[in-house]
Amino acid sequence: MELIRFVGSNFFEWDLKMYDEKNEQPAKVNSTDLNEDLGQIEYLFSDKTGTLTENEMLFKHFCINGDIYEEKYGDIFNLNSQTIKSITNPKIFRLLEALTVCHTVQVDKTSSEKYNASSPDELSFIKFCFNLGILYEGDVFDKTKNIFNRRVVYNIKDETFEKKYEIMYILEFDSVRKRMSIIVKNESNEYFLYCKGADSSIAPRCSCKTFSLYEDSLKEFSEKGWRTLVIAYKPLSKSEYLSYSQMLDQANSDILNKEEKLDKCYDLIESNLKIIGVTSVEDRLQEDVEGTLFALRQAGIKIWILTGDKLETAVNISDSCKHFSREMFKFVLKNLKTTTEVEENFTIINEQMKSSGKQSYALIIDGVSLETITLNKNQNDFRSIAVKCDAVLCCRMSPSQKANIVSLIKNSKERPMTAAIGDGANDVSMIQEAHVGIGIYGKEGRNAARSADFSFSKFKYLKRAFLVHGYLYYTRIAVLVLYFFYKNFVFSVCQTYYGFWNAFSSTSVFSSLYISIFNLILSSVPPFIIALFEQQKNVKDLEQTPFFYRSIRKNKPLSALQFLKWNIIAVWHSLSCFFIPLGVCQINSVLLNDGKNFGNYEFGTLIVTNIFVVIHLKIFLVWKYQNIFALFSYLMSILGFLLSCFLLSGFILPFPLTLFTENQALYFGIFVLFSSGSVWFTIILSSVVSILPDLVLIIIENLMEKVKLNKFAKKEIFIESNRAKSPNTTVENFSLYSIGMERSTASFESSNDLSSTYMIKRNSTLNSSRAFNLKSRRISPIDTLSQSII
């Protein structure tokens, strides 16, 4: 089994359709023990940035005090006033200075690509500033001061000048803080802290009045699917800097509590910030993400996207890649901070699900709500709702929350098979928590690919990994296991039948030679080859028809029914292989040409020959992908039979080889046996009688499969035809609306989405076939035809 898995894993790596020519990167298998698990996936947990998207950032717009700007032909253009702004404008210059200084980009002047960045966002900032004539020239070490100077060249209004910033400290980015800062000293001996990060991380550290100027811009950028970062700064006095420096040095010198003390220092230093502006970058979807997600959903795989992005950005991307289909009813749980809010929303959602029948659902939840659910131990209630949804989107997630979500589903009562896919170091915990971890060779290092069980360079290859390789790996192993039990059952049970004729003595119907070589030589090659090369379905059909993947999930090919079927067939084959020769012997005791009767060894050899022929006919019928390797396996089995039976029976062997020939009792016996026409008739009769039920069963199974395929096709056609008619309804925080709050769900809809958008108001109709009952604060049924759009 392990040898088959090891050899079979090479097919995954050799698959040219999973080879990335641009990066010259083949697929890779890091764990050969999980090959067949690719065919059993029920839940897929996916990162967004770098996994679904290209992770190639293109700087779009930036906002300062509510005014939105963009770069065109090397100039700053104000979108609000339709005017060109000078780079020397103090506010704009401060933002550009922050973008040029606050990063970890390295300069490599020997490479064709000058800038090397671990973060694609930072690289887009440097390129944006480069287009405006602000060139980052790298860090230069000053031996006299024992410090690095960050060199920036400014080409502004035909004037070129250089500025140097002494790098005092870099507070590196981490997924918990969700921000990165740098302390620098400029040429005027002024100290500044520049900070950039997620709005949820920066906003609490700034004044509310200042941040309110940017809320509309953040919302607008997010609705377009762009990634947003807030840029902030804080001027420092020399005494403040020296105080912070001392705190950081003490924290770094504490070996035991270094991380904890550094977090406290960072929290103190990155406070009382002043917002400079907000930036937005576009991260385009990878090739064929939409088709891949659709095919996986057709295959019965529930897809969860776990991302650290804003809710609006994540929803926009999910709509773009068709993670959410038009017929889905979206539940949005956002900023739930109390147990009461959580329980009220869960109650209403459960009632909605119970009363709406076969409605398709999607769930959108943010990290704050998940944290509240976890702290108040409502995980089981959340899981019972989430597993009923066809698509789930979790946003503002930390790496630990991603792993916890995977663990929550993985350890549920049903014990579903889970897979997780990501491209960055922040996805490693999620990848390692899932049953099957898949890494993407992305632009943020290879930590995810090294930590995963399987890895490749593009998300679209996941479709082939599951639907093709997963199906083939599993069906091959399933056939191998079933066939292994089958052939040994047929061989062993004949000895039991013989016990009724030898008074259950120690006499065996088989020679010890046949017992020794049955699994080693007579029946080993075809199962090994079929476990490597079998294709029960054409590869093209597997990619085009995800229904086939559904047919093997939940261990259906190895179910109790399948074992029962194979065992019944094994019983029938053993009966025909034993009792037909026995009946022929009883009807006509003179079967040999010389007029002699069968002895025990001749009778046993005849049964072994029957079994050899029948089990190979069985594997011939099961083997649907007959090729040169199949022919080779049959020839090897025949050759093994001839060498072991005819060779050992054709010579008088010296001791100790006589132990294999029952002290020469087998000598020339097989030649005499096969010289009789009656023996050949018995072998043919046994084979035909044995295989007839198999042929009938195969015909029935093929007809049933065609019926299931037709039903699946009709179902998909029905879904597609009704998809345009289904409103894309989004409902947020039910319990909040039920007490009279008013909020629009338009922020969760893509600007190019043609579906209907609804608002929920007090005493108004909920257009998802529900109305709010204000007395009970619950959803009550209404007539679908009486829906009214607000």
Short mmCIF file of C-alpha atoms in Angstrom, two decimals, residues 100-101 103 105-109 114-116 126 129-130 133-141 148-155 160-165 167:
data_model
loop_
_atom_site.label_atom_id
_atom_site.label_comp_id
_atom_site.label_asym_id
_atom_site.label_seq_id
_atom_site.Cartn_x
_atom_site.Cartn_y
_atom_site.Cartn_z
CA THR A 100 8.47 55.90 0.84
CA VAL A 101 9.87 55.50 4.35
CA HIS A 103 8.24 49.73 4.59
CA VAL A 105 11.48 46.85 0.75
CA GLN A 106 15.05 45.97 -0.24
CA VAL A 107 16.94 47.38 -3.23
CA ASP A 108 18.91 44.99 -5.45
CA LYS A 109 20.72 46.97 -8.13
CA LYS A 114 15.24 46.60 -8.62
CA TYR A 115 12.91 46.26 -5.65
CA ASN A 116 12.41 43.11 -3.58
CA ILE A 126 7.18 52.21 -3.94
CA CYS A 129 5.95 56.98 -5.63
CA PHE A 130 8.43 56.12 -8.40
CA GLY A 133 9.40 61.07 -9.29
CA ILE A 134 10.12 59.93 -5.73
CA LEU A 135 12.79 57.22 -5.89
CA TYR A 136 13.64 54.97 -3.00
CA GLU A 137 17.36 54.16 -3.30
CA GLY A 138 17.72 51.70 -0.45
CA ASP A 139 19.41 51.70 2.94
CA VAL A 140 23.05 52.67 3.42
CA PHE A 141 24.97 51.82 6.57
CA PHE A 148 21.22 52.69 8.55
CA ASN A 149 20.16 55.70 6.50
CA ARG A 150 17.16 55.37 4.21
CA ARG A 151 17.93 57.28 1.01
CA VAL A 152 15.10 58.88 -0.99
CA VAL A 153 15.62 60.98 -4.14
CA TYR A 154 12.95 63.58 -4.97
CA ASN A 155 12.49 64.83 -8.55
CA THR A 160 16.30 66.98 -7.74
CA PHE A 161 17.32 66.57 -4.13
CA GLU A 162 18.04 63.72 -1.76
CA LYS A 163 16.84 63.14 1.75
CA LYS A 164 18.21 60.70 4.30
CA TYR A 165 16.21 59.24 7.14
CA ILE A 167 16.19 54.30 10.85
#
